[in-house]
GROMACS .gro file of C-alpha atoms in nm:
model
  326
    1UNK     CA    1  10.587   6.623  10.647
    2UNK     CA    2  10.816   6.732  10.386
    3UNK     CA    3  10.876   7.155  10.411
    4UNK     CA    4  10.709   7.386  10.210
    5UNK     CA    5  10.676   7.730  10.061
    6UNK     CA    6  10.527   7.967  10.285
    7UNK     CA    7  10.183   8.153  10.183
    8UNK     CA    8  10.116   8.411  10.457
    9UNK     CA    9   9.754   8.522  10.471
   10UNK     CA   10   9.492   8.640  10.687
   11UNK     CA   11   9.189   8.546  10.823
   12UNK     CA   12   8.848   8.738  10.973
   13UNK     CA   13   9.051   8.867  11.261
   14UNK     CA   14   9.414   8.959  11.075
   15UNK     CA   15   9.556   8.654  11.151
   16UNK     CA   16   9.794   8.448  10.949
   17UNK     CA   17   9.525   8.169  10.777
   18UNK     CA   18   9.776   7.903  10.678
   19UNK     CA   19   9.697   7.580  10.925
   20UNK     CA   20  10.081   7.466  11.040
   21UNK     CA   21  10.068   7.155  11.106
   22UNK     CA   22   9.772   6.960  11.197
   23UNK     CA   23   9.588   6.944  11.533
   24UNK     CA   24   9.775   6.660  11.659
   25UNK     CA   25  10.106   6.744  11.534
   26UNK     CA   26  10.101   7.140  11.538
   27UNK     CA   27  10.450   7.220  11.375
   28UNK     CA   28  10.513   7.323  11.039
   29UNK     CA   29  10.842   7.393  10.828
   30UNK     CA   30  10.885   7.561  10.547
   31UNK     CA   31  11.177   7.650  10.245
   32UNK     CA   32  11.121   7.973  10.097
   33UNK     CA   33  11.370   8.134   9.851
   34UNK     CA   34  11.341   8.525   9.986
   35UNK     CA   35  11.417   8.656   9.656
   36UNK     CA   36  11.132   8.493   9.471
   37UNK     CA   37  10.891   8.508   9.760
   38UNK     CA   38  10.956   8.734   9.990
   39UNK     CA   39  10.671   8.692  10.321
   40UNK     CA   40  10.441   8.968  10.338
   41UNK     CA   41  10.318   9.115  10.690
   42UNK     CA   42  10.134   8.853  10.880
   43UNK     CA   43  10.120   8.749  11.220
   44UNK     CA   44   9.988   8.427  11.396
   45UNK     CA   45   9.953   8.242  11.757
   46UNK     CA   46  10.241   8.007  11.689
   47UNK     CA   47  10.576   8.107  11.756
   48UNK     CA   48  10.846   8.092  11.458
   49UNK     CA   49  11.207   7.968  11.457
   50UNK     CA   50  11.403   8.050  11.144
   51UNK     CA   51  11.776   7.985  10.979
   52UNK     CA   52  11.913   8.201  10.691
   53UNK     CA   53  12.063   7.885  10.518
   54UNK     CA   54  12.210   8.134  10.168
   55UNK     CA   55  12.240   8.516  10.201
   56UNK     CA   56  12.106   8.778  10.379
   57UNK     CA   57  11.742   8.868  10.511
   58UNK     CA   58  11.575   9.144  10.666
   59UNK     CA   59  11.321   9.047  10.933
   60UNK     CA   60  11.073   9.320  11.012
   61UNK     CA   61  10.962   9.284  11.385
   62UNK     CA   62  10.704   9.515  11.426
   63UNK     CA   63  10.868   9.826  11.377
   64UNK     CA   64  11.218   9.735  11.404
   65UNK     CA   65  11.409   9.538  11.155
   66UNK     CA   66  11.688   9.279  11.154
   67UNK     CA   67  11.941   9.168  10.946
   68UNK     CA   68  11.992   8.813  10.952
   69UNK     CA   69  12.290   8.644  10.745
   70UNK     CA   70  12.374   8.336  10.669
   71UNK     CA   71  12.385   8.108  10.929
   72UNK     CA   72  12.222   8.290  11.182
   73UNK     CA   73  11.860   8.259  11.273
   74UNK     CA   74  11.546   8.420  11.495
   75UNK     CA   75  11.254   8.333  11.683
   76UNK     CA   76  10.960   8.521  11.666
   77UNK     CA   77  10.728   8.527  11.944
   78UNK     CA   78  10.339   8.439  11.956
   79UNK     CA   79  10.145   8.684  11.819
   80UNK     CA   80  10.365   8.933  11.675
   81UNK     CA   81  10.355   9.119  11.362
   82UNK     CA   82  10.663   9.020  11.092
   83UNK     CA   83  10.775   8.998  10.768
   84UNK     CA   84  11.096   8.912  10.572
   85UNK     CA   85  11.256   8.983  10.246
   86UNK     CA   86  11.608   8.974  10.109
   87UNK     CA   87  11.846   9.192  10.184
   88UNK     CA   88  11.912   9.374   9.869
   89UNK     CA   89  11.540   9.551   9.931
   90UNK     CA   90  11.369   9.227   9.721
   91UNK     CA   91  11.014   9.226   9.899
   92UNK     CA   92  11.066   9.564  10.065
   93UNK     CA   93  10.824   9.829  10.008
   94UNK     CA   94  10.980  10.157   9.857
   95UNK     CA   95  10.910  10.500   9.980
   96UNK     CA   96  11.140  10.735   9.785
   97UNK     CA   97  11.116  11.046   9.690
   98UNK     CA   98  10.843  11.182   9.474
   99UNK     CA   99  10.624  10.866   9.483
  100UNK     CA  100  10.236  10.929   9.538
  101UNK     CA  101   9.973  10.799   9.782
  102UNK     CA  102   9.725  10.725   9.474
  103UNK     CA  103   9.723  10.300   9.453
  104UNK     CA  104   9.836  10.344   9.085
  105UNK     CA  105  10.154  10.496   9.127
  106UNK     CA  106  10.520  10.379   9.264
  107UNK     CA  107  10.765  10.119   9.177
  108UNK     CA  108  10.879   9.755   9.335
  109UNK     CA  109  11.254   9.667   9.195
  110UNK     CA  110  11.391   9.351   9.181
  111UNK     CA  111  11.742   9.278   9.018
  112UNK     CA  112  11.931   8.891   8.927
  113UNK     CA  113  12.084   8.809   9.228
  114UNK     CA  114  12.139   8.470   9.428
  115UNK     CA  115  11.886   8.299   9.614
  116UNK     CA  116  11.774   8.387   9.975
  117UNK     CA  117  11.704   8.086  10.157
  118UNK     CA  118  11.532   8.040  10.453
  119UNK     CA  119  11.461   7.739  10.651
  120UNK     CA  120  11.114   7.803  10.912
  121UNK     CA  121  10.982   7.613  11.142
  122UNK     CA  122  10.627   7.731  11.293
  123UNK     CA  123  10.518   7.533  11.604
  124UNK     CA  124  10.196   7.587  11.844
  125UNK     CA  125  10.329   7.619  12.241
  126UNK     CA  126  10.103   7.360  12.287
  127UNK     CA  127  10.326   7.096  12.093
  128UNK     CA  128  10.572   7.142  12.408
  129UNK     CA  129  10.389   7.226  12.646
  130UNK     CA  130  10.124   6.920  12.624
  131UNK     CA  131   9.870   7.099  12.783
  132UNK     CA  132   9.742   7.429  12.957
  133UNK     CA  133   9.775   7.283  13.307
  134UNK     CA  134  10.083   7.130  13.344
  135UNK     CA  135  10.404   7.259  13.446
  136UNK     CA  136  10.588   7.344  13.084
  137UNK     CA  137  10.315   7.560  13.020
  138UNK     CA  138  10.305   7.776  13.325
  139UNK     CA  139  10.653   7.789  13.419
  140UNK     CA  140  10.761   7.827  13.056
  141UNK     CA  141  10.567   7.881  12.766
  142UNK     CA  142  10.328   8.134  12.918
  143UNK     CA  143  10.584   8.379  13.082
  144UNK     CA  144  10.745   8.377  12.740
  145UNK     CA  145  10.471   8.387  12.507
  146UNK     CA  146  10.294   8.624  12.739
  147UNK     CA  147  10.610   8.897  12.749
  148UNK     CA  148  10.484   9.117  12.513
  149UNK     CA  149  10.836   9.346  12.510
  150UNK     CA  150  11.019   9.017  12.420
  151UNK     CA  151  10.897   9.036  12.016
  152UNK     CA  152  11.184   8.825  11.939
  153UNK     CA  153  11.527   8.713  11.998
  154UNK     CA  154  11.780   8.692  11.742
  155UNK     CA  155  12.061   8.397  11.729
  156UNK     CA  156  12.371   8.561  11.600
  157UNK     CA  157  12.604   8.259  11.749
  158UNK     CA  158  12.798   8.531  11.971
  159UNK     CA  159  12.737   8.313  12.240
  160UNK     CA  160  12.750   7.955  12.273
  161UNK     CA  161  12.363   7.926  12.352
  162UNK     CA  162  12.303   8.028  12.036
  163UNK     CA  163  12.469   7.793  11.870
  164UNK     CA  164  12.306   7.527  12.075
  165UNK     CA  165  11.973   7.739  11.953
  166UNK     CA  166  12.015   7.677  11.556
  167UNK     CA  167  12.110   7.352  11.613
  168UNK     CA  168  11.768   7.297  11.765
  169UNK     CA  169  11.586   7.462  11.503
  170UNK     CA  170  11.786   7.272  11.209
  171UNK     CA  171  11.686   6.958  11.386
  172UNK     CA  172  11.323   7.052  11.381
  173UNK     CA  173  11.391   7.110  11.028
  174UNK     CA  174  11.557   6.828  10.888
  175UNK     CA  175  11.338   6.566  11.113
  176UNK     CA  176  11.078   6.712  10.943
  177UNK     CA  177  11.209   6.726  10.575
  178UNK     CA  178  11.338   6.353  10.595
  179UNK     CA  179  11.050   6.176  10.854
  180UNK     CA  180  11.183   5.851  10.988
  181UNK     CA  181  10.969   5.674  11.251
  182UNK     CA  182  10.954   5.832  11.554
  183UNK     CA  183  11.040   6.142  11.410
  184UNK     CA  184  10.761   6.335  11.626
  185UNK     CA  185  10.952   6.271  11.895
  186UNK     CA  186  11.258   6.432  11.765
  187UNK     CA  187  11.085   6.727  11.634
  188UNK     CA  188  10.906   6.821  11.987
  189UNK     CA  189  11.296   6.734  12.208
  190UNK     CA  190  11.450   6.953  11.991
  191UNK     CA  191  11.169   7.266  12.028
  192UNK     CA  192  11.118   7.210  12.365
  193UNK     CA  193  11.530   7.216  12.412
  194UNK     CA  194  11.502   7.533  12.201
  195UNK     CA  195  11.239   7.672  12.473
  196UNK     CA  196  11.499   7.612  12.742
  197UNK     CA  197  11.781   7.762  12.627
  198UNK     CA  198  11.568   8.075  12.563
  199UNK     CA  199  11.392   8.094  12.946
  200UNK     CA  200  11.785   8.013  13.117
  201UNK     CA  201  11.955   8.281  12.846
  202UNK     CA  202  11.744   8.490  12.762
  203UNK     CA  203  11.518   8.717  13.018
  204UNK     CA  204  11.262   8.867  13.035
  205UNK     CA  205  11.221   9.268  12.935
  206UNK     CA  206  11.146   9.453  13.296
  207UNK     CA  207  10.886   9.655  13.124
  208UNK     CA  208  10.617   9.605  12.830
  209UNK     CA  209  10.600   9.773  12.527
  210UNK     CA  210  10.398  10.091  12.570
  211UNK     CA  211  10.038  10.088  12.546
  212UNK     CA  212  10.061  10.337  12.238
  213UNK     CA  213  10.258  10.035  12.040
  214UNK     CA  214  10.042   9.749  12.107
  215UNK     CA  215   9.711   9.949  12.040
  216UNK     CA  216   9.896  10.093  11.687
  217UNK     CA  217   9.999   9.719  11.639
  218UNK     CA  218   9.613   9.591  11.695
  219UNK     CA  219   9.480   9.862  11.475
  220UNK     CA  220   9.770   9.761  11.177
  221UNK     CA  221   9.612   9.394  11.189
  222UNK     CA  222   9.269   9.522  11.160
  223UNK     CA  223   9.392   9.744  10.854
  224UNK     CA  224   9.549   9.440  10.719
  225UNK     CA  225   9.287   9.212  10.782
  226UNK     CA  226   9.026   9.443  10.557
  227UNK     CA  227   9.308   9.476  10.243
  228UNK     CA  228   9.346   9.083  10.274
  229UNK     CA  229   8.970   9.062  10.224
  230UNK     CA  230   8.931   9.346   9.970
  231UNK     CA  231   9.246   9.358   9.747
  232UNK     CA  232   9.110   9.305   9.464
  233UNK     CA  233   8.847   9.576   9.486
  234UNK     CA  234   8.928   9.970   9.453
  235UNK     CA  235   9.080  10.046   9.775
  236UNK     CA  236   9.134  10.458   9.934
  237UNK     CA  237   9.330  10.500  10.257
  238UNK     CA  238   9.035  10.660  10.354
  239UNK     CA  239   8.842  10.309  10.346
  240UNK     CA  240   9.158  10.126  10.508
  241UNK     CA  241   9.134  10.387  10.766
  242UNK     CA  242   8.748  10.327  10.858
  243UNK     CA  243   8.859   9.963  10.897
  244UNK     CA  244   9.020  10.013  11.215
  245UNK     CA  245   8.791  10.294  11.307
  246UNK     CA  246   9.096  10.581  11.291
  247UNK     CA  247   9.177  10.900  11.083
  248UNK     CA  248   9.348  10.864  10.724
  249UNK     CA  249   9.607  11.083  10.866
  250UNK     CA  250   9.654  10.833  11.149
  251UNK     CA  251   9.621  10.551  10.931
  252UNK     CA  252   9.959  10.661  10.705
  253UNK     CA  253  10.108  10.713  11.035
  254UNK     CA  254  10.096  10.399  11.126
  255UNK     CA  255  10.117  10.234  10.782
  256UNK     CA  256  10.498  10.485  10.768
  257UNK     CA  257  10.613  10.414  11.131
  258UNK     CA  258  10.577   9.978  11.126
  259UNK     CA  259  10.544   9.908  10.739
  260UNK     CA  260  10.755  10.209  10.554
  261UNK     CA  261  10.540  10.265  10.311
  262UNK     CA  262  10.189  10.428  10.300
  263UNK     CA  263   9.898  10.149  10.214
  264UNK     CA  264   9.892  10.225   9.885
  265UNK     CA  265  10.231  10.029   9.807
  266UNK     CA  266  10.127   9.734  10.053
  267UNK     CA  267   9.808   9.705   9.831
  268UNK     CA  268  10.023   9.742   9.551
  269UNK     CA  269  10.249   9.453   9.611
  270UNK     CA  270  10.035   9.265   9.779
  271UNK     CA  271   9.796   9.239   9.443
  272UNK     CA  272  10.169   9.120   9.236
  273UNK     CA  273  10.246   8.860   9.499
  274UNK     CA  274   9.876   8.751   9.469
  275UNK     CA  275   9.904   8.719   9.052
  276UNK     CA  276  10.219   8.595   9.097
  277UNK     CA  277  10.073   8.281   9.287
  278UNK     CA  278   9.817   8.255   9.059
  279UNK     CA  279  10.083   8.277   8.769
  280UNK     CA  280  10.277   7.980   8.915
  281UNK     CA  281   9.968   7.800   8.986
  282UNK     CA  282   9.749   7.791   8.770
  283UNK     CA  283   9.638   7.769   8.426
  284UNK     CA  284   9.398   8.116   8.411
  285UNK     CA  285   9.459   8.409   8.151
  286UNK     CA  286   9.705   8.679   8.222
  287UNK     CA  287   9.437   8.927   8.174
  288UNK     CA  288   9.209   8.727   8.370
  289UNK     CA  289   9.421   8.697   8.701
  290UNK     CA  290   9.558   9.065   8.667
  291UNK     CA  291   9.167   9.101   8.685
  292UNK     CA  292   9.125   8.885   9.011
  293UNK     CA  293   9.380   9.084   9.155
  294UNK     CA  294   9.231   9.428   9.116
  295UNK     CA  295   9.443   9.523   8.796
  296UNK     CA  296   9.132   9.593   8.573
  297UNK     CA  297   9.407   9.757   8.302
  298UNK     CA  298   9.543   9.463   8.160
  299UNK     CA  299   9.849   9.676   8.047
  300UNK     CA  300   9.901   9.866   8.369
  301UNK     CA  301   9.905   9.497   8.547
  302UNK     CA  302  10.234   9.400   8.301
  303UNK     CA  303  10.386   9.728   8.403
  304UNK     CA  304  10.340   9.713   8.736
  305UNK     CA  305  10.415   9.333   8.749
  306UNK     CA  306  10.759   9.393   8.556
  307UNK     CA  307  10.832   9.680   8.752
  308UNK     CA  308  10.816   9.476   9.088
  309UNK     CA  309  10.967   9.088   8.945
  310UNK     CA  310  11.194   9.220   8.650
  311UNK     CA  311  10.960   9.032   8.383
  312UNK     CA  312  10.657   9.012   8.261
  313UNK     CA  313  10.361   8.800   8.415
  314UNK     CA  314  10.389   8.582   8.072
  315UNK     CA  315  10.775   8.559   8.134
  316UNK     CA  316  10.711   8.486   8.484
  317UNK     CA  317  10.480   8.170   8.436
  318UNK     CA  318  10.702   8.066   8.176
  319UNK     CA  319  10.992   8.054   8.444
  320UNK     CA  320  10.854   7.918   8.676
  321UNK     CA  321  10.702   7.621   8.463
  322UNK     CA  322  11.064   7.554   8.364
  323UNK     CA  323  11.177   7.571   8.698
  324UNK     CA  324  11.386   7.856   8.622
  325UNK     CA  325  11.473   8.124   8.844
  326UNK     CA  326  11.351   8.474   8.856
   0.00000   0.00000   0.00000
């Protein structure tokens, strides 16, 4: 089960798409250079362990973000909004100044700089637990997965537990990047070590988030879950907005307060990270795939595509057929 590049996207309800794992073996991991693909907003009923392995991230956690350097690492609880970039703003929706709300305007930078790696690991609770009825479930997994205050807890190796918690996750990790028989076994001692450490160190939050967040948090999937399934089509806030049944004025509320940036820029980047995939990937016209990803201009789609990667969606295939970096 060698690791792979992450492609977060959503299903019918908002949920992250991407199968991790398989049924019998419900763990994933994944290597994902930050700077050339930066994970969009997604969430997902697994839970997430992750090491920054090269330079700095930003994780957003619902509406609070993280920085995590190198060799340091997070887990992200079941359920929970997220999304990560590099540090130097590479995957990070701007909101400065004078930019508009129309889905035409605003910019995405992205400057040379050194790779962003990130090592995941995305298990199902079920993979330690065994089963709903037994003991590692209820005394465990649920109260944790359940806590809906305890988004996620962040290993900065300030204490020794911490330490003890990369290791864990590296483990997962590299037993699953270099399989040797029996390496199943490895992969689920190490996660459900990793599950210890955070029910003895790490308790539970004495209150839940407030009702206000979780229902704004339900609503943002909805609103995600409709641009997933309609990017490519002409998209209004007011439309996003009927999605999830609110006002537009509510709707770049809560796009501002968790995202940082009004829809338009998440539709925005989300239609380059789309062409960009399809730029790696495949073998389709420029114009084409621009096309597919609700550019219908084929010259607006190379300005906005070299506006957000630094090249032009020619350049980019070409770099990425080499193997070059970006």
């Amino acid at each position: 089960m060698a690791p792979k590049t992450c492609d977060a996207c959503a299903d019918e309800r908002g949920r992250e798409r991407v199968r991790h794992g398989t049924a019998l073996f419900p763990v994933a991991c994944y290597d994902t250079d930050l700077r050339q693909d930066p994970v969009s907003w997604h969430w997902h009923t697994e839970l997430e362990a992750a090491v920054v392995k090269q330079g700095v991230a930003v994780f957003a956690v619902g509406q609070e973000r993280f920085t995590v350097r190198q060799g340091e690492g997070i887990l992200i609880n079941s359920g929970v909004l997220h999304a990560v970039w590099s540090a130097d703003g590479n995957g990070e929706l701007q909101t400065g100044g004078a930019q508009s709300d129309d889905l035409q305007g605003g910019a995405l930078q992205e400057g040379s700089a050194p790779s962003v790696r990130l090592w995941s690991a995305v298990f199902h609770a079920r993979l330690v637990a065994g089963g709903f009825d037994s003991v590692f479930w209820q005394k465990y997994l649920q109260p944790l997965t359940a806590d809906s205050a305890r988004q996620c807890v962040l290993f900065h190796g300030a204490e020794p537990w911490h330490v003890q918690a990369l290791q864990a996750v590296e483990t997962v990790w590299e037993s699953c990047a270099r399989p040797a028989p029996g390496y199943e076994f490895e992969v689920r001692e190490a996660l459900s070590r990793l599950t210890l450490l955070l029910c003895r160190h790490h308790a539970p939050a004495q209150k839940s988030l407030p009702e206000r967040s979780l229902r704004e948090e339900e609503r943002l999937k909805q609103m995600l879950r409709f641009i997933e399934k309609n990017y490519a089509a002409e998209l209004t806030a007011a439309q996003i907005a009927q999605s999830a049944r609110i006002s537009e004025s509510e709707c770049l509320r809560c796009f501002r307060r968790t995202i940082g940036a009004p829809p338009s820029q998440y539709v925005k980047q989300l239609r380059v990270q789309k062409a960009a995939q399809l730029l790696a990937a495949t073998g389709q016209g420029i114009a084409e795939i621009g096309a597919l990803c609700g550019f219908q201009d084929a010259s607006y789609f190379t300005k906005t595509f070299r506006e957000a990667k630094g090249c032009t969606p020619s350049e980019f295939r070409r770099m990425n057929r080499e193997g070059g970096a970006q």
